[in-house]
Tab-separated table of C-alpha atoms and ligand atoms in Angstrom:
chain	number	residue	atom	x	y	z
A	18	MET	CA	-36.101	18.547	-26.642
A	19	SER	CA	-33.870	17.768	-24.263
A	20	GLU	CA	-35.903	18.010	-19.945
A	21	LEU	CA	-33.727	20.932	-19.553
A	22	LYS	CA	-35.014	22.887	-22.494
A	23	ALA	CA	-38.324	22.129	-21.677
A	24	MET	CA	-37.963	23.178	-18.223
A	25	VAL	CA	-36.789	26.435	-18.689
A	26	LEU	CA	-39.435	27.268	-21.822
A	27	SER	CA	-42.172	26.449	-19.678
A	28	LYS	CA	-40.396	28.133	-16.813
A	29	PHE	CA	-40.621	31.268	-19.400
A	30	GLU	CA	-43.744	31.300	-20.260
A	31	GLU	CA	-44.841	30.554	-16.872
A	32	VAL	CA	-43.125	34.209	-15.773
A	33	PHE	CA	-43.514	36.173	-19.081
A	34	GLY	CA	-46.649	35.326	-19.789
A	35	ASP	CA	-46.828	33.390	-22.798
A	36	GLY	CA	-44.050	31.122	-24.493
A	37	LYS	CA	-44.625	32.608	-28.105
A	38	ASP	CA	-41.922	33.026	-30.379
A	39	VAL	CA	-38.669	32.726	-27.938
A	40	LYS	CA	-35.221	31.470	-28.363
A	41	ALA	CA	-32.893	29.521	-26.054
A	42	TYR	CA	-29.489	29.588	-26.567
A	43	PHE	CA	-26.509	28.644	-24.173
A	44	ALA	CA	-22.722	29.359	-23.210
A	45	PRO	CA	-20.093	26.955	-21.032
A	46	GLY	CA	-18.636	27.733	-17.799
A	47	ARG	CA	-14.656	27.501	-17.187
A	48	VAL	CA	-12.471	25.402	-15.726
A	49	ASN	CA	-8.542	26.647	-15.937
A	50	LEU	CA	-6.164	23.990	-16.023
A	51	ILE	CA	-2.832	26.206	-15.521
A	52	GLY	CA	-1.439	29.742	-15.496
A	53	GLU	CA	-3.645	31.082	-12.869
A	54	HIS	CA	-3.115	35.320	-12.443
A	55	THR	CA	-1.464	35.207	-15.690
A	56	ASP	CA	-4.190	37.026	-17.861
A	57	TYR	CA	-3.379	40.428	-16.655
A	58	ASN	CA	0.214	40.114	-16.877
A	59	GLY	CA	0.486	39.698	-20.031
A	60	GLY	CA	1.267	35.705	-19.455
A	61	HIS	CA	-0.399	32.412	-21.047
A	62	VAL	CA	-3.438	30.896	-19.674
A	63	PHE	CA	-4.690	27.199	-20.427
A	64	PRO	CA	-8.218	27.107	-19.198
A	65	CYS	CA	-11.337	25.049	-21.350
A	66	ALA	CA	-14.891	25.436	-22.144
A	67	LEU	CA	-16.955	23.040	-20.003
A	68	THR	CA	-20.098	21.405	-20.989
A	69	ILE	CA	-21.846	22.101	-18.136
A	70	GLY	CA	-22.722	26.084	-18.188
A	71	THR	CA	-25.745	28.566	-18.680
A	72	ILE	CA	-29.085	28.454	-20.773
A	73	GLY	CA	-30.500	31.455	-21.833
A	74	VAL	CA	-34.016	32.306	-23.370
A	75	ALA	CA	-34.731	35.150	-24.475
A	76	ARG	CA	-37.560	37.273	-27.143
A	77	LYS	CA	-37.568	40.799	-28.192
A	78	ARG	CA	-40.172	42.888	-27.027
A	79	GLU	CA	-41.873	45.853	-29.057
A	80	ASP	CA	-40.747	48.553	-26.229
A	81	ARG	CA	-37.554	49.240	-24.610
A	82	LYS	CA	-38.020	47.524	-21.521
A	83	LEU	CA	-35.842	44.747	-20.001
A	84	ARG	CA	-37.252	42.104	-17.890
A	85	PHE	CA	-34.765	39.736	-16.633
A	86	PHE	CA	-35.775	36.344	-14.546
A	87	SER	CA	-32.969	34.088	-12.688
A	88	MET	CA	-33.739	30.415	-12.056
A	89	ASN	CA	-30.581	30.927	-9.770
A	90	PHE	CA	-32.774	33.990	-7.897
A	91	GLU	CA	-35.806	33.174	-8.267
A	92	GLU	CA	-35.923	35.011	-4.819
A	93	LEU	CA	-35.422	38.125	-6.670
A	94	GLY	CA	-38.611	38.062	-9.167
A	95	VAL	CA	-38.837	39.924	-12.384
A	96	VAL	CA	-36.017	42.676	-12.595
A	97	GLU	CA	-37.690	44.958	-14.878
A	98	SER	CA	-34.712	47.647	-16.363
A	99	SER	CA	-34.715	49.764	-19.584
A	100	LEU	CA	-32.476	50.273	-22.510
A	101	ASP	CA	-32.551	53.950	-20.939
A	102	ALA	CA	-31.650	53.208	-17.319
A	103	PHE	CA	-28.109	52.052	-18.241
A	104	VAL	CA	-25.330	53.160	-14.902
A	105	PRO	CA	-21.791	51.677	-14.861
A	106	GLY	CA	-20.910	50.619	-11.551
A	107	GLY	CA	-24.842	51.538	-10.226
A	108	ASP	CA	-26.622	47.727	-10.786
A	109	LYS	CA	-25.970	45.270	-7.490
A	110	ASN	CA	-27.768	41.879	-8.886
A	111	TRP	CA	-26.977	39.503	-10.972
A	112	THR	CA	-28.404	41.692	-13.933
A	113	ALA	CA	-25.508	44.043	-13.809
A	114	TYR	CA	-23.679	41.622	-15.843
A	115	PRO	CA	-26.503	41.379	-19.061
A	116	MET	CA	-27.374	44.983	-18.132
A	117	GLY	CA	-23.593	45.283	-18.915
A	118	VAL	CA	-22.929	43.684	-22.160
A	119	MET	CA	-25.918	45.427	-23.794
A	120	TRP	CA	-24.358	48.880	-22.606
A	121	ALA	CA	-20.876	47.595	-24.167
A	122	PHE	CA	-22.592	47.138	-27.182
A	123	GLU	CA	-24.474	49.940	-27.311
A	124	GLN	CA	-20.670	51.539	-26.583
A	125	ARG	CA	-19.566	49.814	-29.528
A	126	GLY	CA	-22.389	51.280	-32.255
A	127	MET	CA	-24.286	48.378	-31.519
A	128	GLU	CA	-27.786	49.508	-30.311
A	129	MET	CA	-30.445	47.429	-29.285
A	130	PRO	CA	-33.563	48.399	-31.353
A	131	CYS	CA	-35.837	47.439	-28.923
A	132	GLY	CA	-35.581	45.654	-25.024
A	133	LEU	CA	-36.129	41.551	-24.336
A	134	ASP	CA	-37.371	39.298	-22.209
A	135	LEU	CA	-34.700	36.947	-20.743
A	136	LEU	CA	-34.921	33.785	-18.761
A	137	LEU	CA	-31.235	32.707	-17.331
A	138	TYR	CA	-30.828	28.813	-16.011
A	139	GLY	CA	-27.157	28.127	-14.611
A	140	ASN	CA	-26.044	24.998	-14.117
A	141	ILE	CA	-22.532	26.487	-12.677
A	142	PRO	CA	-22.445	26.861	-8.969
A	143	ASN	CA	-22.384	30.587	-8.348
A	144	GLY	CA	-19.372	32.442	-7.499
A	145	SER	CA	-17.503	28.521	-7.988
A	146	GLY	CA	-14.784	30.131	-9.647
A	147	LEU	CA	-16.084	28.564	-12.754
A	148	SER	CA	-16.513	31.896	-14.010
A	149	SER	CA	-20.316	32.381	-13.844
A	150	SER	CA	-20.244	35.234	-14.426
A	151	ALA	CA	-18.112	35.259	-17.847
A	152	SER	CA	-20.547	32.992	-18.921
A	153	VAL	CA	-23.410	35.043	-18.621
A	154	GLU	CA	-21.877	38.041	-20.396
A	155	VAL	CA	-20.892	35.276	-23.331
A	156	LEU	CA	-24.400	34.022	-23.088
A	157	THR	CA	-25.671	37.235	-23.812
A	158	GLY	CA	-23.782	38.601	-26.261
A	159	ALA	CA	-24.661	35.627	-28.510
A	160	ILE	CA	-28.517	36.577	-28.079
A	161	LEU	CA	-27.924	40.097	-28.698
A	162	ARG	CA	-26.017	38.730	-32.013
A	163	ASP	CA	-28.188	36.384	-33.124
A	164	GLN	CA	-31.736	38.277	-32.026
A	165	PHE	CA	-30.360	41.733	-34.162
A	166	GLY	CA	-28.233	40.102	-36.781
A	167	PHE	CA	-24.857	42.086	-35.200
A	168	GLU	CA	-21.439	40.907	-36.705
A	169	VAL	CA	-19.375	40.080	-34.117
A	170	SER	CA	-16.703	37.096	-33.844
A	171	ASN	CA	-17.048	34.911	-30.802
A	172	GLN	CA	-13.591	36.578	-30.420
A	173	GLU	CA	-15.069	40.074	-30.506
A	174	LEU	CA	-17.843	37.989	-27.808
A	175	ALA	CA	-15.266	37.851	-25.178
A	176	LEU	CA	-13.536	41.726	-25.797
A	177	ILE	CA	-16.900	42.551	-25.103
A	178	GLY	CA	-17.620	40.521	-21.870
A	179	GLN	CA	-14.348	41.542	-20.487
A	180	PHE	CA	-15.253	45.087	-21.543
A	181	SER	CA	-18.464	45.009	-19.628
A	182	GLU	CA	-16.779	43.736	-16.664
A	183	ASN	CA	-14.621	46.196	-16.410
A	184	HIS	CA	-15.694	49.019	-16.970
A	185	TYR	CA	-19.699	48.334	-15.635
A	186	ASN	CA	-19.215	46.508	-13.234
A	187	LEU	CA	-16.362	47.867	-12.133
A	188	VAL	CA	-13.805	44.208	-12.159
A	189	ASN	CA	-10.457	44.726	-13.212
A	190	CYS	CA	-10.510	41.028	-14.796
A	191	GLY	CA	-7.986	39.807	-17.933
A	192	ILE	CA	-9.916	38.029	-21.146
A	193	MET	CA	-8.959	34.641	-19.971
A	194	ASP	CA	-12.757	33.695	-18.990
A	195	GLN	CA	-14.711	35.409	-21.691
A	196	PHE	CA	-12.072	34.195	-23.876
A	197	ALA	CA	-12.341	30.205	-22.782
A	198	ILE	CA	-15.903	30.244	-22.759
A	199	ALA	CA	-16.489	32.298	-25.968
A	200	MET	CA	-13.117	30.098	-27.597
A	201	GLY	CA	-14.495	27.026	-25.905
A	202	LYS	CA	-13.796	23.826	-28.329
A	203	LYS	CA	-15.075	20.022	-27.455
A	204	ASP	CA	-12.409	17.808	-25.673
A	205	HIS	CA	-9.865	20.583	-25.997
A	206	ALA	CA	-7.854	23.402	-24.193
A	207	ILE	CA	-6.780	26.736	-25.293
A	208	PHE	CA	-3.344	27.504	-24.580
A	209	LEU	CA	-3.442	31.133	-24.902
A	210	ASP	CA	-0.814	33.974	-25.106
A	211	THR	CA	-2.831	37.121	-23.314
A	212	ALA	CA	-0.317	39.371	-24.466
A	213	THR	CA	-1.250	39.165	-28.130
A	214	LEU	CA	-4.547	36.605	-27.854
A	215	GLU	CA	-2.898	34.507	-29.990
A	216	PHE	CA	-3.870	31.185	-29.220
A	217	GLU	CA	-3.395	26.902	-30.225
A	218	TYR	CA	-6.667	24.467	-29.036
A	219	ALA	CA	-4.974	21.614	-27.182
A	220	PRO	CA	-5.937	18.115	-27.255
A	221	ILE	CA	-7.202	16.964	-24.338
A	222	ARG	CA	-6.629	12.688	-23.960
A	223	LEU	CA	-6.605	11.889	-20.766
A	224	ASP	CA	-6.438	8.040	-21.359
A	225	GLY	CA	-7.969	6.854	-18.478
A	226	ALA	CA	-8.037	9.992	-16.060
A	227	LYS	CA	-11.242	12.842	-15.755
A	228	ILE	CA	-11.392	15.916	-14.672
A	229	VAL	CA	-12.667	16.232	-11.102
A	230	ILE	CA	-13.768	20.071	-9.855
A	231	ALA	CA	-14.114	20.234	-5.883
A	232	CYS	CA	-16.066	23.431	-4.846
A	233	SER	CA	-15.699	24.852	-1.578
A	234	ASN	CA	-18.938	26.162	-0.957
A	235	LYS	CA	-17.328	28.983	0.250
A	236	LYS	CA	-19.050	31.798	-2.335
A	237	ARG	CA	-17.031	35.170	-3.195
A	238	GLY	CA	-17.019	37.521	-5.714
A	239	LEU	CA	-14.229	39.180	-7.914
A	240	GLY	CA	-15.405	42.488	-6.592
A	241	ASP	CA	-15.059	41.767	-2.840
A	242	SER	CA	-11.837	39.709	-2.860
A	243	LYS	CA	-8.528	40.972	-2.672
A	244	TYR	CA	-8.560	40.513	-6.353
A	245	ASN	CA	-8.049	44.488	-7.681
A	246	GLU	CA	-5.525	44.886	-4.859
A	247	ARG	CA	-3.348	41.753	-6.899
A	248	ARG	CA	-3.566	43.260	-9.762
A	249	SER	CA	-2.468	46.505	-8.598
A	250	GLU	CA	0.507	44.837	-6.682
A	251	CYS	CA	1.372	43.175	-9.725
A	252	GLU	CA	1.601	46.625	-11.915
A	253	MET	CA	3.367	48.394	-9.037
A	254	ALA	CA	5.622	45.449	-9.232
A	255	LEU	CA	5.988	46.126	-12.746
A	256	SER	CA	7.316	49.562	-12.965
A	257	GLU	CA	10.498	49.002	-10.543
A	258	LEU	CA	11.181	46.196	-12.830
A	259	GLN	CA	11.180	47.928	-15.646
A	260	LYS	CA	13.273	50.989	-14.010
A	261	VAL	CA	16.083	47.740	-14.544
A	262	VAL	CA	14.849	45.712	-17.762
A	263	ASP	CA	13.090	46.751	-20.887
A	264	ILE	CA	9.714	44.868	-20.566
A	265	LYS	CA	6.404	45.280	-21.229
A	266	SER	CA	4.859	42.954	-18.802
A	267	LEU	CA	5.942	39.879	-16.226
A	268	GLY	CA	4.902	37.597	-19.032
A	269	ASP	CA	8.152	38.628	-20.640
A	270	LEU	CA	10.660	37.028	-18.302
A	271	ASP	CA	11.448	34.219	-17.427
A	272	GLU	CA	12.849	32.971	-14.106
A	273	VAL	CA	16.568	33.598	-14.215
A	274	THR	CA	15.974	37.219	-15.253
A	275	PHE	CA	13.554	38.215	-12.693
A	276	GLU	CA	16.033	36.291	-10.037
A	277	LYS	CA	19.036	38.669	-11.342
A	278	TYR	CA	16.530	42.006	-11.793
A	279	ALA	CA	13.994	41.436	-8.752
A	280	GLY	CA	15.914	43.367	-6.259
A	281	ALA	CA	14.658	46.289	-7.800
A	282	ILE	CA	11.621	45.667	-6.478
A	283	ALA	CA	11.277	47.482	-2.821
A	284	ASP	CA	9.473	45.000	-0.880
A	285	ASP	CA	8.735	41.600	-0.564
A	286	VAL	CA	5.392	40.898	-0.790
A	287	ARG	CA	5.571	42.659	-3.918
A	288	ARG	CA	8.172	40.833	-5.126
A	289	LYS	CA	6.731	36.923	-4.034
A	290	ARG	CA	3.701	38.513	-6.460
A	291	ALA	CA	5.081	39.156	-9.033
A	292	ARG	CA	7.379	35.726	-8.712
A	293	HIS	CA	4.603	33.732	-8.688
A	294	ALA	CA	2.926	35.481	-11.965
A	295	VAL	CA	6.826	34.784	-13.432
A	296	TYR	CA	6.912	31.908	-12.397
A	297	GLU	CA	3.486	30.893	-12.903
A	298	ASN	CA	4.042	31.878	-16.860
A	299	GLN	CA	6.814	29.339	-17.361
A	300	ARG	CA	5.188	26.530	-15.464
A	301	THR	CA	2.026	26.903	-17.654
A	302	LEU	CA	4.711	26.712	-21.155
A	303	LYS	CA	6.118	23.415	-19.500
A	304	ALA	CA	2.826	22.424	-18.680
A	305	VAL	CA	1.373	22.345	-22.746
A	306	LYS	CA	4.768	21.147	-22.977
A	307	ALA	CA	4.457	18.444	-21.329
A	308	LEU	CA	0.847	17.551	-22.728
A	309	ARG	CA	2.045	17.623	-26.203
A	310	ALA	CA	4.708	15.438	-25.251
A	311	GLY	CA	1.836	13.179	-23.362
A	312	ASP	CA	3.696	13.636	-20.164
A	313	LEU	CA	0.953	13.760	-17.986
A	314	GLU	CA	2.785	13.050	-14.559
A	315	GLU	CA	4.879	16.262	-15.516
A	316	PHE	CA	1.669	18.119	-16.088
A	317	GLY	CA	0.576	16.657	-12.989
A	318	ARG	CA	3.607	18.169	-10.878
A	319	LEU	CA	3.133	21.804	-12.548
A	320	MET	CA	-0.395	21.697	-11.329
A	321	ASN	CA	0.548	20.934	-7.551
A	322	ALA	CA	3.704	23.928	-8.061
A	323	SER	CA	1.063	26.002	-9.125
A	324	HIS	CA	-0.987	25.692	-6.170
A	325	VAL	CA	2.447	25.744	-3.931
A	326	SER	CA	3.111	29.294	-5.893
A	327	LEU	CA	-0.703	30.511	-5.372
A	328	ARG	CA	-0.639	29.483	-2.236
A	329	ASP	CA	2.698	30.863	-1.134
A	330	ASP	CA	3.621	33.360	-3.060
A	331	TYR	CA	0.084	34.727	-4.344
A	332	GLU	CA	-1.504	34.177	-1.207
A	333	VAL	CA	-4.797	33.616	-2.993
A	334	THR	CA	-5.980	30.235	-1.832
A	335	GLY	CA	-7.304	30.307	2.134
A	336	PRO	CA	-8.238	27.671	4.107
A	337	GLU	CA	-10.557	25.790	1.699
A	338	LEU	CA	-8.501	25.885	-1.599
A	339	ASP	CA	-5.597	24.194	0.491
A	340	ALA	CA	-7.599	21.975	2.618
A	341	LEU	CA	-9.023	20.787	-0.783
A	342	VAL	CA	-5.625	20.647	-2.520
A	343	GLU	CA	-3.864	18.925	0.276
A	344	ALA	CA	-6.026	15.879	1.152
A	345	ALA	CA	-6.325	15.536	-2.658
A	346	TRP	CA	-2.142	14.889	-2.907
A	347	LYS	CA	-2.689	12.397	-0.601
A	348	VAL	CA	-5.500	9.980	-2.946
A	349	PRO	CA	-3.541	7.415	-5.107
A	350	GLY	CA	-4.421	7.987	-8.522
A	351	VAL	CA	-4.280	11.390	-8.084
A	352	ILE	CA	-2.274	13.447	-11.170
A	353	GLY	CA	-2.248	17.249	-9.699
A	354	SER	CA	-4.193	18.944	-8.523
A	355	ARG	CA	-5.038	22.861	-7.666
A	356	MET	CA	-7.190	25.865	-7.199
A	357	THR	CA	-8.764	27.386	-9.909
A	358	GLY	CA	-9.903	30.518	-10.924
A	359	ALA	CA	-9.718	33.457	-8.942
A	360	GLY	CA	-8.949	32.084	-5.387
A	361	PHE	CA	-10.496	33.026	-2.428
A	362	GLY	CA	-12.495	30.443	-2.068
A	363	GLY	CA	-14.476	28.657	-5.591
A	364	CYS	CA	-13.274	25.541	-6.598
A	365	SER	CA	-10.385	23.124	-6.824
A	366	VAL	CA	-9.213	21.406	-10.120
A	367	SER	CA	-7.406	17.529	-10.120
A	368	ILE	CA	-6.554	15.327	-12.676
A	369	VAL	CA	-7.755	11.694	-11.297
A	370	LYS	CA	-7.360	7.860	-12.860
A	371	GLU	CA	-10.876	6.585	-13.527
A	372	GLU	CA	-10.602	4.092	-11.028
A	373	ALA	CA	-9.457	6.340	-8.619
A	374	VAL	CA	-12.432	8.911	-8.895
A	375	GLN	CA	-14.841	7.008	-6.449
A	376	SER	CA	-11.997	6.917	-3.341
A	377	PHE	CA	-10.812	10.728	-3.984
A	378	ILE	CA	-14.295	12.539	-3.900
A	379	GLN	CA	-14.772	10.243	-0.286
A	380	SER	CA	-11.370	10.532	1.204
A	381	VAL	CA	-11.285	14.314	-0.063
A	382	GLY	CA	-14.954	15.059	0.853
A	383	GLU	CA	-14.136	13.354	4.411
A	384	ALA	CA	-10.930	15.443	5.248
A	385	TYR	CA	-12.523	19.050	3.793
A	386	GLU	CA	-15.623	17.973	5.918
A	387	LYS	CA	-13.874	17.411	9.026
A	388	LYS	CA	-11.337	20.184	9.036
A	389	ILE	CA	-13.875	23.418	7.812
A	390	GLY	CA	-16.825	22.073	9.050
A	391	TYR	CA	-19.412	22.016	5.773
A	392	ALA	CA	-18.974	19.740	2.886
A	393	ALA	CA	-17.894	20.098	-0.536
A	394	THR	CA	-19.671	19.818	-3.903
A	395	PHE	CA	-18.252	16.922	-6.524
A	396	TYR	CA	-18.545	17.757	-10.556
A	397	VAL	CA	-16.910	14.925	-12.646
A	398	VAL	CA	-16.803	17.740	-15.739
A	399	GLU	CA	-16.440	17.378	-19.397
A	400	ILE	CA	-14.626	19.393	-21.690
A	401	GLY	CA	-17.127	21.286	-23.887
A	402	ASP	CA	-17.977	23.557	-27.142
A	403	GLY	CA	-18.746	27.468	-26.812
A	404	PRO	CA	-21.461	29.215	-26.977
A	405	ARG	CA	-24.807	28.711	-29.104
A	406	VAL	CA	-27.930	28.152	-30.125
A	407	TYR	CA	-29.513	25.472	-27.167
A	408	ILE	CA	-31.901	22.548	-29.055
B	19	GLA	C1	-10.783	35.450	-12.740
B	19	GLA	C2	-10.520	36.945	-13.572
B	19	GLA	C3	-9.740	36.101	-14.314
B	19	GLA	C4	-8.465	35.249	-14.191
B	19	GLA	C5	-8.227	34.581	-13.241
B	19	GLA	C6	-7.324	34.251	-11.938
B	19	GLA	O1	-11.280	34.603	-13.353
B	19	GLA	O2	-11.552	36.836	-14.160
B	19	GLA	O3	-9.288	37.475	-15.639
B	19	GLA	O4	-7.633	36.713	-14.062
B	19	GLA	O5	-9.287	35.044	-11.913
B	19	GLA	O6	-6.570	33.539	-13.075
């Protein structure tokens, strides 16, 4: 048994009285390599699951109670609820994520016959843009499937997770995070068309380079960010464009067609938002093509361009992410660097030649602390599989 598993099992026993009949599960976090803020615009994304994520230890109860404990929020102690207490939009702490998924299962006719004791431990930094919440959602779905024998595919786990986040947690997120986590595959990124959910696995062979994540340590949640505002700006721009061109989403446009019709968007800010969505989708297509052709340098250039567009047109980076990425661009051996996830804080993702990783961490770390006043945290990550029983 791994040290981590022994640690969560003994914590379960300590918190919930005894450790009999428990089972442990794991769901990863994710990092998006390119294709940001395209998933709710009918565009493409290119994320991958990580080997870090969330472990859950679960045991069925004989009554309808739900008892939750997170080792990441120990100060909250055991949070009690029940299968009769689902209130969309009502739960204010981390338990809103597992509760939301249980509620979403029920909405689909999969009612839990009894309650659960559930302990979670995550080694993804919370609120960092690596999808700790989607990881908890997919993990909860995988636990319910296994504990109660519900017949749901991994892809459905992703859709249920997104549904719960949209309608229980009232965050209008797209499908990328839950999909990347539920469908994760070791050493592969997922090239997903969010308009159709068609996807392909693309092997990530970085030949002597590493994926390095730098966490700004500026916390944020999607609920308190401008995420929903960006989404409605894009929806409004789309409806203005639809008056002059026959499209279903911004993802239907290439750069040339966008520029031809962009004048139909009445407001400069909305035009910039839509421009990002269109160009970023096209960049994602080009990036995957470059990777397939073995052109990692081009992939890196497109990552850099993605950051510039997120900074200038979409305006979701902020001083912290800009400091991380702009410092990264100066380090020899950096192939590409950009913010990842929703933005407004969270992490950057960089592809760095192996021999440059140490100097990368040192120089970006120093530049960041000097500019922002506190330290960033660095993770050299590996691409891992989707949800599973944890052994
Ligand atoms: C968050 C959302 C995703 C996606 C990204 C931005 O992670 O949950 O659906 O929109 O932001 O690309």
